[in-house]
Short mmCIF file of C-alpha atoms and ligand atoms in Angstrom, two decimals:
data_model
loop_
_atom_site.label_atom_id
_atom_site.label_comp_id
_atom_site.label_asym_id
_atom_site.label_seq_id
_atom_site.Cartn_x
_atom_site.Cartn_y
_atom_site.Cartn_z
CA MET A 296 211.83 161.13 197.62
CA ASP A 297 211.83 162.33 194.03
CA ARG A 298 214.20 161.37 191.26
CA PHE A 299 214.98 162.76 187.82
CA VAL A 300 214.66 160.54 184.80
CA ILE A 301 216.79 161.81 181.92
CA GLN A 302 216.94 160.61 178.31
CA GLY A 303 220.40 161.75 177.31
CA GLY A 304 221.85 162.90 174.03
CA ARG A 305 219.76 166.04 173.39
CA ARG A 306 221.51 169.28 172.48
CA LEU A 307 220.46 172.16 174.70
CA GLU A 308 219.53 175.37 172.98
CA GLY A 309 217.80 178.47 174.30
CA THR A 310 217.87 180.95 177.15
CA VAL A 311 218.13 180.45 180.90
CA ARG A 312 217.74 183.31 183.36
CA ILE A 313 220.04 182.98 186.36
CA ASN A 314 218.36 183.26 189.77
CA GLY A 315 219.51 185.11 192.86
CA SER A 316 222.32 183.34 194.68
CA LYS A 317 221.51 180.80 197.39
CA ASN A 318 224.81 181.30 199.16
CA ALA A 319 224.43 185.08 199.08
CA SER A 320 220.80 184.95 200.23
CA LEU A 321 221.41 182.93 203.41
CA PRO A 322 223.69 185.44 205.20
CA LEU A 323 221.69 188.35 203.71
CA MET A 324 218.54 186.98 205.33
CA ALA A 325 220.39 186.48 208.63
CA ALA A 326 221.48 190.14 208.51
CA ALA A 327 217.85 191.13 209.07
CA LEU A 328 218.46 190.12 212.72
CA LEU A 329 220.72 193.18 213.07
CA THR A 330 217.92 195.74 212.97
CA ASP A 331 214.30 196.25 214.02
CA GLN A 332 213.62 197.94 210.67
CA PRO A 333 212.39 196.13 207.53
CA VAL A 334 214.97 194.57 205.20
CA THR A 335 213.69 193.85 201.70
CA LEU A 336 215.54 191.33 199.56
CA ARG A 337 214.80 190.99 195.86
CA GLY A 338 215.50 187.83 193.91
CA VAL A 339 215.86 185.33 196.76
CA PRO A 340 215.56 181.93 195.03
CA ASP A 341 212.84 179.43 195.85
CA LEU A 342 214.90 176.60 197.37
CA ALA A 343 214.68 174.15 200.22
CA ASP A 344 217.60 175.81 202.06
CA ILE A 345 215.92 179.19 201.82
CA GLY A 346 212.75 177.65 203.27
CA ASN A 347 214.82 176.32 206.18
CA MET A 348 216.35 179.74 206.77
CA ARG A 349 212.86 181.31 206.79
CA ARG A 350 211.73 178.78 209.36
CA LEU A 351 214.79 179.45 211.51
CA LEU A 352 214.40 183.23 211.34
CA GLY A 353 210.68 182.82 212.13
CA GLU A 354 211.65 181.01 215.35
CA LEU A 355 214.03 183.89 216.12
CA GLY A 356 211.25 186.48 215.92
CA VAL A 357 211.59 187.65 212.32
CA GLU A 358 208.37 188.19 210.39
CA ILE A 359 208.68 187.57 206.67
CA ALA A 360 206.26 189.05 204.17
CA GLY A 361 206.20 188.17 200.49
CA GLY A 362 208.61 185.55 199.28
CA PRO A 363 209.72 183.63 196.26
CA ALA A 364 206.29 182.31 195.45
CA GLY A 365 204.83 185.74 194.78
CA ASP A 366 205.11 189.48 195.00
CA GLY A 367 207.68 189.86 192.21
CA ARG A 368 210.08 187.80 194.30
CA ALA A 369 210.65 190.48 196.91
CA GLU A 370 210.52 189.48 200.53
CA THR A 371 210.62 191.74 203.54
CA LEU A 372 212.07 190.56 206.81
CA ARG A 373 211.49 192.39 210.07
CA VAL A 374 212.31 191.53 213.66
CA THR A 375 209.14 191.78 215.72
CA ASP A 376 210.25 189.85 218.80
CA ASP A 377 213.84 189.58 220.01
CA SER A 378 213.27 187.33 223.00
CA GLU A 379 214.35 184.01 221.39
CA SER A 380 218.01 183.45 220.48
CA HIS A 381 218.14 179.68 220.11
CA ALA A 382 218.82 178.09 216.70
CA ARG A 383 217.66 174.56 217.43
CA TYR A 384 219.30 171.32 216.33
CA ASP A 385 216.15 170.37 214.40
CA ILE A 386 216.83 173.10 211.87
CA VAL A 387 220.62 173.30 212.03
CA ARG A 388 220.98 169.61 211.22
CA THR A 389 219.02 170.13 207.98
CA MET A 390 221.12 173.12 206.98
CA ARG A 391 224.68 173.85 208.13
CA ALA A 392 224.39 177.44 206.90
CA SER A 393 222.18 178.08 209.95
CA ILE A 394 225.48 178.98 211.61
CA CYS A 395 225.27 182.36 209.90
CA VAL A 396 222.73 183.58 212.48
CA LEU A 397 225.43 183.35 215.18
CA GLY A 398 227.15 186.69 214.47
CA PRO A 399 223.98 188.75 213.90
CA LEU A 400 222.26 187.33 217.02
CA LEU A 401 225.25 187.95 219.22
CA ALA A 402 225.72 191.49 217.92
CA ALA A 403 222.07 192.50 218.13
CA ARG A 404 220.91 190.62 221.22
CA GLY A 405 224.13 190.10 223.13
CA ARG A 406 223.50 186.36 223.26
CA ALA A 407 223.08 183.36 220.97
CA ARG A 408 222.53 179.66 221.36
CA VAL A 409 223.19 177.83 218.11
CA SER A 410 223.26 174.09 217.74
CA MET A 411 226.72 172.98 216.62
CA PRO A 412 226.55 171.77 213.00
CA GLY A 413 227.71 168.18 212.59
CA GLY A 414 229.74 166.70 209.72
CA CYS A 415 228.25 166.45 206.27
CA ALA A 416 228.68 164.48 203.08
CA ILE A 417 231.49 166.70 201.79
CA GLY A 418 233.64 166.55 204.92
CA ASP A 419 233.98 167.43 208.61
CA ARG A 420 233.35 171.14 208.14
CA PRO A 421 234.36 172.50 211.54
CA VAL A 422 233.25 175.94 212.81
CA ASP A 423 236.32 176.69 214.93
CA LEU A 424 237.12 179.83 212.94
CA HIS A 425 233.61 181.24 213.46
CA LEU A 426 234.07 180.76 217.20
CA ARG A 427 237.59 182.17 217.15
CA GLY A 428 236.21 185.25 215.40
CA MET A 429 233.42 185.73 217.94
CA GLU A 430 235.88 185.30 220.83
CA ALA A 431 238.18 187.90 219.31
CA LEU A 432 235.20 190.28 219.38
CA GLY A 433 234.96 189.66 223.11
CA ALA A 434 232.29 186.94 223.18
CA GLU A 435 232.38 184.26 225.88
CA ILE A 436 231.69 180.87 224.37
CA GLU A 437 230.86 177.51 225.87
CA LEU A 438 229.41 174.28 224.57
CA ASP A 439 226.41 172.71 226.22
CA GLY A 440 224.28 169.81 225.04
CA GLY A 441 225.66 170.11 221.50
CA ASP A 442 224.86 173.85 221.42
CA ILE A 443 227.25 176.77 221.09
CA ILE A 444 226.35 179.25 223.80
CA ALA A 445 227.76 182.70 223.19
CA ARG A 446 227.43 185.90 225.24
CA ALA A 447 228.71 189.41 224.74
CA PRO A 448 229.77 190.71 228.17
CA GLY A 449 227.86 193.93 228.88
CA GLY A 450 225.63 193.13 225.89
CA ARG A 451 228.00 194.52 223.24
CA LEU A 452 230.89 193.09 221.23
CA ARG A 453 234.22 194.95 220.96
CA GLY A 454 236.16 195.48 217.73
CA ASP A 455 239.61 193.93 217.37
CA THR A 456 242.04 192.62 214.77
CA ILE A 457 241.24 189.04 213.83
CA PHE A 458 243.20 186.59 211.70
CA LEU A 459 240.59 184.34 210.11
CA GLY A 460 242.79 182.11 207.97
CA GLY A 461 242.94 178.33 208.18
CA ALA A 462 244.94 175.60 206.49
CA PHE A 463 242.85 175.91 203.27
CA GLY A 464 242.56 179.71 203.02
CA SER A 465 239.68 181.47 204.66
CA THR A 466 236.10 180.74 205.56
CA VAL A 467 233.16 182.21 203.68
CA LEU A 468 230.39 181.95 206.27
CA GLY A 469 232.93 182.64 209.05
CA THR A 470 233.81 185.93 207.35
CA ALA A 471 230.09 186.70 206.91
CA ASN A 472 229.52 186.03 210.61
CA VAL A 473 232.40 188.17 211.87
CA MET A 474 231.71 191.02 209.42
CA SER A 475 228.01 191.09 210.37
CA ALA A 476 228.78 190.93 214.09
CA ALA A 477 231.40 193.70 213.85
CA THR A 478 228.91 196.18 212.34
CA LEU A 479 227.38 196.76 215.79
CA ALA A 480 230.53 196.23 217.88
CA GLU A 481 232.19 199.02 219.81
CA GLY A 482 235.20 200.33 217.86
CA THR A 483 236.95 199.02 214.76
CA THR A 484 237.38 195.43 213.62
CA VAL A 485 239.99 194.33 211.09
CA ILE A 486 239.43 190.89 209.56
CA GLU A 487 242.70 189.64 208.12
CA SER A 488 242.60 186.69 205.71
CA ALA A 489 238.92 187.38 205.07
CA ALA A 490 237.16 185.34 202.39
CA CYS A 491 237.03 187.29 199.09
CA GLU A 492 233.97 185.50 197.67
CA PRO A 493 231.42 187.65 195.80
CA GLU A 494 228.77 186.65 198.36
CA ILE A 495 230.82 188.52 201.00
CA VAL A 496 230.83 191.61 198.80
CA ASP A 497 227.06 191.31 198.38
CA LEU A 498 226.58 191.04 202.14
CA ALA A 499 228.78 194.11 202.66
CA ARG A 500 226.59 195.97 200.16
CA LEU A 501 223.46 195.17 202.14
CA LEU A 502 225.08 195.98 205.49
CA THR A 503 226.37 199.29 204.12
CA ALA A 504 222.88 200.14 202.87
CA MET A 505 221.68 199.42 206.43
CA GLY A 506 224.17 201.97 207.77
CA ALA A 507 227.27 199.86 208.46
CA LYS A 508 230.77 201.25 207.82
CA ILE A 509 232.74 198.60 205.93
CA GLU A 510 235.90 198.90 203.83
CA GLY A 511 237.72 196.30 201.78
CA ALA A 512 235.01 193.64 201.32
CA GLY A 513 236.14 191.36 198.50
CA SER A 514 239.80 191.71 199.54
CA PRO A 515 241.62 189.69 202.23
CA ARG A 516 241.50 192.61 204.68
CA VAL A 517 238.08 193.90 205.69
CA THR A 518 237.74 196.81 208.11
CA VAL A 519 234.48 197.43 209.95
CA HIS A 520 233.88 200.55 212.04
CA GLY A 521 231.15 199.65 214.52
CA VAL A 522 227.99 201.79 214.69
CA GLU A 523 225.32 202.04 217.41
CA LYS A 524 222.38 201.01 215.27
CA LEU A 525 221.50 199.71 211.82
CA GLY A 526 218.38 200.53 209.83
CA GLY A 527 216.36 198.90 207.06
CA ALA A 528 217.36 198.54 203.40
CA ASP A 529 216.18 197.31 200.02
CA HIS A 530 218.64 195.03 198.25
CA ALA A 531 218.74 193.01 195.01
CA VAL A 532 220.50 189.68 195.61
CA LEU A 533 223.57 188.91 193.49
CA PRO A 534 222.81 186.34 190.73
CA ASP A 535 224.02 182.82 191.47
CA ARG A 536 227.50 182.25 190.01
CA ILE A 537 227.34 178.51 190.74
CA GLU A 538 224.00 178.10 189.01
CA ALA A 539 225.40 180.05 186.04
CA ALA A 540 228.52 177.85 185.92
CA THR A 541 226.34 174.73 186.08
CA TYR A 542 224.28 175.83 183.07
CA MET A 543 227.52 176.72 181.23
CA CYS A 544 228.67 173.14 181.76
CA ALA A 545 225.23 171.90 180.64
CA ALA A 546 225.56 173.77 177.33
CA ALA A 547 229.08 172.41 176.86
CA ILE A 548 228.39 168.78 177.73
CA THR A 549 225.46 168.59 175.30
CA ASN A 550 227.41 170.39 172.59
CA GLY A 551 224.63 172.96 172.73
CA VAL A 552 224.28 176.72 172.78
CA LEU A 553 222.76 178.50 175.76
CA THR A 554 222.31 182.17 176.48
CA LEU A 555 222.41 182.92 180.19
CA GLU A 556 220.64 186.09 181.26
CA ASP A 557 221.57 187.93 184.46
CA CYS A 558 224.86 186.08 184.48
CA PRO A 559 227.44 187.36 187.02
CA LEU A 560 230.29 186.94 184.52
CA ASP A 561 232.61 189.12 186.59
CA CYS A 562 232.51 186.50 189.39
CA LEU A 563 233.23 183.62 187.01
CA LEU A 564 236.58 184.41 185.44
CA SER A 565 238.29 181.28 186.80
CA VAL A 566 235.42 179.16 185.48
CA THR A 567 235.40 180.74 182.03
CA ASP A 568 239.20 180.45 181.90
CA ARG A 569 238.99 176.68 182.45
CA LEU A 570 235.99 176.25 180.14
CA GLU A 571 237.76 178.13 177.37
CA ALA A 572 240.78 175.87 177.82
CA VAL A 573 238.42 172.91 177.28
CA GLY A 574 237.12 174.49 174.08
CA VAL A 575 233.95 176.16 175.34
CA ARG A 576 233.27 179.65 174.01
CA VAL A 577 231.81 182.06 176.56
CA GLU A 578 231.01 185.57 175.39
CA CYS A 579 229.10 188.49 176.76
CA VAL A 580 226.48 189.40 174.16
CA ASP A 581 225.04 192.59 175.56
CA GLY A 582 227.88 195.07 175.24
CA ASN A 583 228.12 197.47 178.15
CA ALA A 584 225.87 195.55 180.48
CA ASP A 585 226.44 195.31 184.24
CA PRO A 586 229.20 192.65 184.54
CA LEU A 587 227.23 191.08 187.40
CA ARG A 588 224.06 190.73 185.30
CA CYS A 589 224.94 190.30 181.66
CA ALA A 590 223.74 188.06 178.87
CA VAL A 591 226.31 185.41 178.08
CA ARG A 592 226.35 182.99 175.17
CA VAL A 593 227.97 179.62 175.80
CA ALA A 594 228.81 177.18 172.99
CA ALA A 595 231.21 174.27 172.84
CA ASP A 596 233.53 172.78 170.25
CA ARG A 597 232.75 169.24 169.26
CA VAL A 598 236.13 168.02 170.53
CA LEU A 599 236.77 168.87 174.18
CA LYS A 600 240.35 169.28 175.33
CA PRO A 601 241.65 167.84 178.61
CA ILE A 602 242.82 170.30 181.29
CA GLU A 603 244.19 170.61 184.81
CA VAL A 604 242.11 172.35 187.43
CA THR A 605 242.53 172.97 191.15
CA THR A 606 239.79 174.34 193.38
CA GLN A 607 240.78 177.39 195.42
CA PRO A 608 239.19 180.19 197.38
CA HIS A 609 237.82 182.99 195.18
CA PRO A 610 239.00 184.22 192.70
CA GLY A 611 240.28 180.67 192.11
CA PHE A 612 238.18 177.88 190.65
CA PRO A 613 235.20 177.23 192.98
CA THR A 614 234.80 173.90 194.74
CA ASP A 615 231.07 174.23 194.06
CA VAL A 616 231.71 173.72 190.32
CA GLN A 617 234.25 170.88 190.61
CA ALA A 618 231.72 168.05 190.11
CA GLN A 619 230.04 169.71 187.13
CA LEU A 620 233.37 170.38 185.40
CA MET A 621 234.46 166.81 186.11
CA ALA A 622 231.34 165.50 184.37
CA LEU A 623 232.33 167.55 181.32
CA LEU A 624 235.95 166.35 181.43
CA CYS A 625 234.74 162.74 181.35
CA LEU A 626 234.08 163.38 177.64
CA ALA A 627 237.33 165.25 176.83
CA ASP A 628 239.85 163.85 174.41
CA GLY A 629 242.63 162.83 176.84
CA ASN A 630 243.57 162.90 180.53
CA SER A 631 242.50 165.74 182.83
CA VAL A 632 243.63 166.27 186.42
CA VAL A 633 241.20 167.64 189.01
CA THR A 634 242.49 168.60 192.46
CA GLU A 635 240.16 169.59 195.31
CA LYS A 636 241.79 171.92 197.83
CA ILE A 637 238.77 173.24 199.75
CA PHE A 638 236.94 170.05 200.71
CA PRO A 639 239.46 167.22 200.06
CA GLU A 640 236.74 164.56 200.44
CA ARG A 641 234.26 166.18 198.07
CA PHE A 642 234.22 163.36 195.51
CA LEU A 643 230.86 161.64 196.01
CA HIS A 644 230.22 161.90 192.28
CA VAL A 645 233.34 159.92 191.33
CA ALA A 646 231.99 156.45 192.01
CA GLU A 647 228.62 157.37 190.48
CA LEU A 648 230.17 158.77 187.28
CA SER A 649 232.19 155.56 187.04
CA ARG A 650 228.88 153.66 187.00
CA MET A 651 228.09 155.61 183.83
CA GLY A 652 231.28 154.48 182.13
CA ALA A 653 233.56 157.35 183.11
CA ARG A 654 237.22 156.46 183.67
CA LEU A 655 238.29 158.09 186.89
CA PHE A 656 241.27 157.37 189.11
CA ARG A 657 241.32 159.05 192.50
CA GLN A 658 244.32 159.44 194.71
CA GLY A 659 243.77 161.56 197.81
CA ASN A 660 242.35 164.89 196.75
CA THR A 661 243.23 164.42 193.07
CA VAL A 662 241.27 162.66 190.36
CA VAL A 663 242.67 161.79 186.96
CA VAL A 664 239.87 161.82 184.41
CA SER A 665 240.57 159.76 181.31
CA GLY A 666 238.14 160.96 178.70
CA VAL A 667 235.79 158.44 177.05
CA ARG A 668 233.79 158.78 173.84
CA THR A 669 230.41 158.24 175.46
CA LEU A 670 228.82 157.90 178.87
CA LYS A 671 226.10 155.30 179.42
CA GLY A 672 222.87 156.06 181.25
CA ALA A 673 222.50 154.39 184.69
CA PRO A 674 220.69 154.82 188.02
CA VAL A 675 222.88 157.07 190.21
CA MET A 676 222.68 158.96 193.46
CA ALA A 677 224.83 161.36 195.50
CA SER A 678 224.21 162.98 198.85
CA ASP A 679 225.85 166.29 197.94
CA LEU A 680 224.12 169.08 196.07
CA ARG A 681 226.87 169.80 193.54
CA ALA A 682 227.76 166.14 193.05
CA SER A 683 224.11 165.59 192.11
CA ALA A 684 224.32 168.47 189.63
CA GLY A 685 227.37 166.81 188.06
CA LEU A 686 225.36 163.60 187.66
CA VAL A 687 222.46 165.41 185.99
CA LEU A 688 224.92 166.92 183.50
CA ALA A 689 226.43 163.50 182.83
CA GLY A 690 222.89 162.17 182.31
CA LEU A 691 222.13 164.90 179.76
CA ALA A 692 225.08 163.73 177.66
CA ALA A 693 224.82 159.97 178.25
CA GLU A 694 223.38 157.40 175.87
CA GLY A 695 220.06 156.05 177.15
CA THR A 696 218.30 156.67 180.45
CA THR A 697 219.87 158.06 183.60
CA THR A 698 217.93 158.14 186.85
CA VAL A 699 219.29 160.56 189.43
CA ASN A 700 217.84 159.50 192.76
CA ARG A 701 217.23 161.62 195.85
CA VAL A 702 216.99 164.93 194.04
CA TYR A 703 216.11 166.70 197.28
CA HIS A 704 219.83 167.46 197.39
CA LEU A 705 219.48 169.29 194.08
CA ASP A 706 216.36 171.07 195.26
CA ARG A 707 218.46 172.62 198.04
CA GLY A 708 220.41 174.62 195.48
CA TYR A 709 218.74 174.60 192.05
CA GLU A 710 215.30 175.98 191.54
CA ARG A 711 213.12 173.68 189.39
CA MET A 712 216.17 172.46 187.52
CA GLU A 713 214.25 169.85 185.52
CA GLU A 714 211.74 172.41 184.21
CA ARG A 715 214.46 174.82 183.23
CA LEU A 716 216.51 172.15 181.46
CA ALA A 717 213.40 170.82 179.70
CA ALA A 718 212.62 174.35 178.48
CA VAL A 719 215.93 174.37 176.57
CA GLY A 720 215.52 170.94 175.03
CA ALA A 721 216.47 168.35 177.64
CA VAL A 722 214.29 165.28 178.04
CA ILE A 723 214.03 165.15 181.80
CA GLU A 724 211.22 164.61 184.24
CA ARG A 725 210.69 164.41 187.96
CA ALA A 726 209.19 161.20 189.30
CA GLY A 727 208.50 159.67 192.70
CA GLU A 728 211.25 157.34 193.94
CA SER A 729 211.25 153.86 192.47
CA ALA A 730 210.44 150.97 194.78
N1 EPU B 870 236.79 175.51 207.81
C1 EPU B 870 237.45 175.28 208.98
N2 EPU B 870 237.00 175.90 210.12
C2 EPU B 870 235.94 176.75 210.09
C3 EPU B 870 235.27 177.00 208.87
C4 EPU B 870 235.73 176.35 207.74
O1 EPU B 870 238.40 174.52 209.06
O2 EPU B 870 235.57 177.29 211.16
C5 EPU B 870 237.25 174.84 206.57
C6 EPU B 870 236.24 173.91 205.92
O3 EPU B 870 236.24 172.64 206.50
C7 EPU B 870 236.69 173.92 204.48
C8 EPU B 870 237.17 175.35 204.29
O4 EPU B 870 237.39 175.84 205.60
O5 EPU B 870 237.78 173.08 204.29
C9 EPU B 870 236.24 176.29 203.59
O6 EPU B 870 234.98 176.29 204.24
P1 EPU B 870 234.07 177.58 204.32
O7 EPU B 870 233.88 177.93 205.76
O8 EPU B 870 234.59 178.64 203.43
O9 EPU B 870 232.70 177.00 203.77
P2 EPU B 870 231.27 177.51 204.20
O10 EPU B 870 231.33 178.97 204.41
O11 EPU B 870 230.73 176.66 205.27
C10 EPU B 870 230.41 178.13 201.82
C11 EPU B 870 229.32 177.68 200.91
C12 EPU B 870 229.67 176.31 200.33
C13 EPU B 870 231.00 176.42 199.60
C14 EPU B 870 232.08 176.94 200.55
C15 EPU B 870 233.43 177.16 199.90
C16 EPU B 870 227.31 178.67 201.83
C17 EPU B 870 226.00 178.48 202.46
N3 EPU B 870 228.05 177.58 201.63
O12 EPU B 870 230.45 177.19 202.89
O13 EPU B 870 228.64 176.00 199.39
O14 EPU B 870 231.38 175.16 199.09
O15 EPU B 870 231.64 178.20 201.12
O16 EPU B 870 233.31 178.07 198.86
O17 EPU B 870 227.67 179.77 201.45
C18 EPU B 870 227.23 174.60 198.15
O18 EPU B 870 226.60 175.62 197.80
O19 EPU B 870 227.06 173.48 197.60
C19 EPU B 870 228.22 174.71 199.21
C20 EPU B 870 228.66 173.65 199.90
#
């Protein structure tokens, strides 16, 4: 298992191009199950989770040509065999997002067997709402041997009105599943309390290009008029708002200046609002550019101000940026308050940041961050992707050497992060795990 070794204290300066979004790509790839025509996706990032999704779709009879390693980053997915509908535990346990094949399989093949995802480092993460959504569309569901077995009576789902809200708001992949499944259902589906995340809007764009009839994606009420058949499409994946936010925090924590190209600024207003309150300047530098792909310059004041922040469903502050922002707040001049409302246990970085000299006091789902003048390099580790990103950022700012162990978590969501940080001035390298 690899680790990153970081010599902190270098100012970052230069340009980083933002990749296609991981969390958009996963349901987009799964949508290829809805048609026997080719679906071409442009800009899918080269990440471990994407590799897992390819493997899963391969087992489900999807042939994939091209891919991140070549061919201008376009990949074409096409169903060539629809006989297998089992997403096995072997793959699902490595990637919870495998659940997003459930809706497309059920809609296109009338049946699905998907291993039930277990808990993970950031919490229990149930899938009850996904199942509730499928049942509302007429699916019969049972559990057997740890697998969800779902069938559409008569081979086709039926549209209905579905309330998809839970205690925390809505569910992103649950909304993706129900919206995808409803495209081929008989009649009209109304999803109430749908997730409004930009990745849902991107999925709706692809599905619409495939021939689906969808209204309201990006709002809490999504209406889908079922069609008989979907066709192929060619789609450019939305740039990754979480990657962009992470590099914004990297510029800020090193007191550097980064220009982010292909930055989906329009999806990041809650993040830029909080960063500006800290004293980070974020400005679009290419005038009338597409607000989902603009060039953005990020620079920080020398003195960072403390703030309050609460994670919320979109358009609120994303849980996937909580750890990175917390790393930055460790160096603010005063006390900040960070509250996590989406995954109340998502604080694996707290104890590790404390090892670097941060002063953090957690109570329940709130952490008070008492800013310190400097962080100190240390060996650290976290078994959550975004927590690990927060630790890398802390390492970039810390005095001395920080070793971030088990970076396979980072590799799930950040493409060659060490090379990209090194290209803008960080002293960071990948090494095999120490004995
Ligand atoms: N929830 C339920 N029941 C369900 C589904 C969700 O109670 O059936 C709860 C969860 O436990 C959580 C909340 O709902 O408290 C929100 O979970 P959601 O379903 O929205 O999360 P997800 O769709 O499984 C996606 C991203 C996560 C991101 C969350 C929240 C992908 C592949 N994953 O997960 O991304 O944190 O939305 O925005 O899109 C990451 O990239 O590091 C990551 C974890």
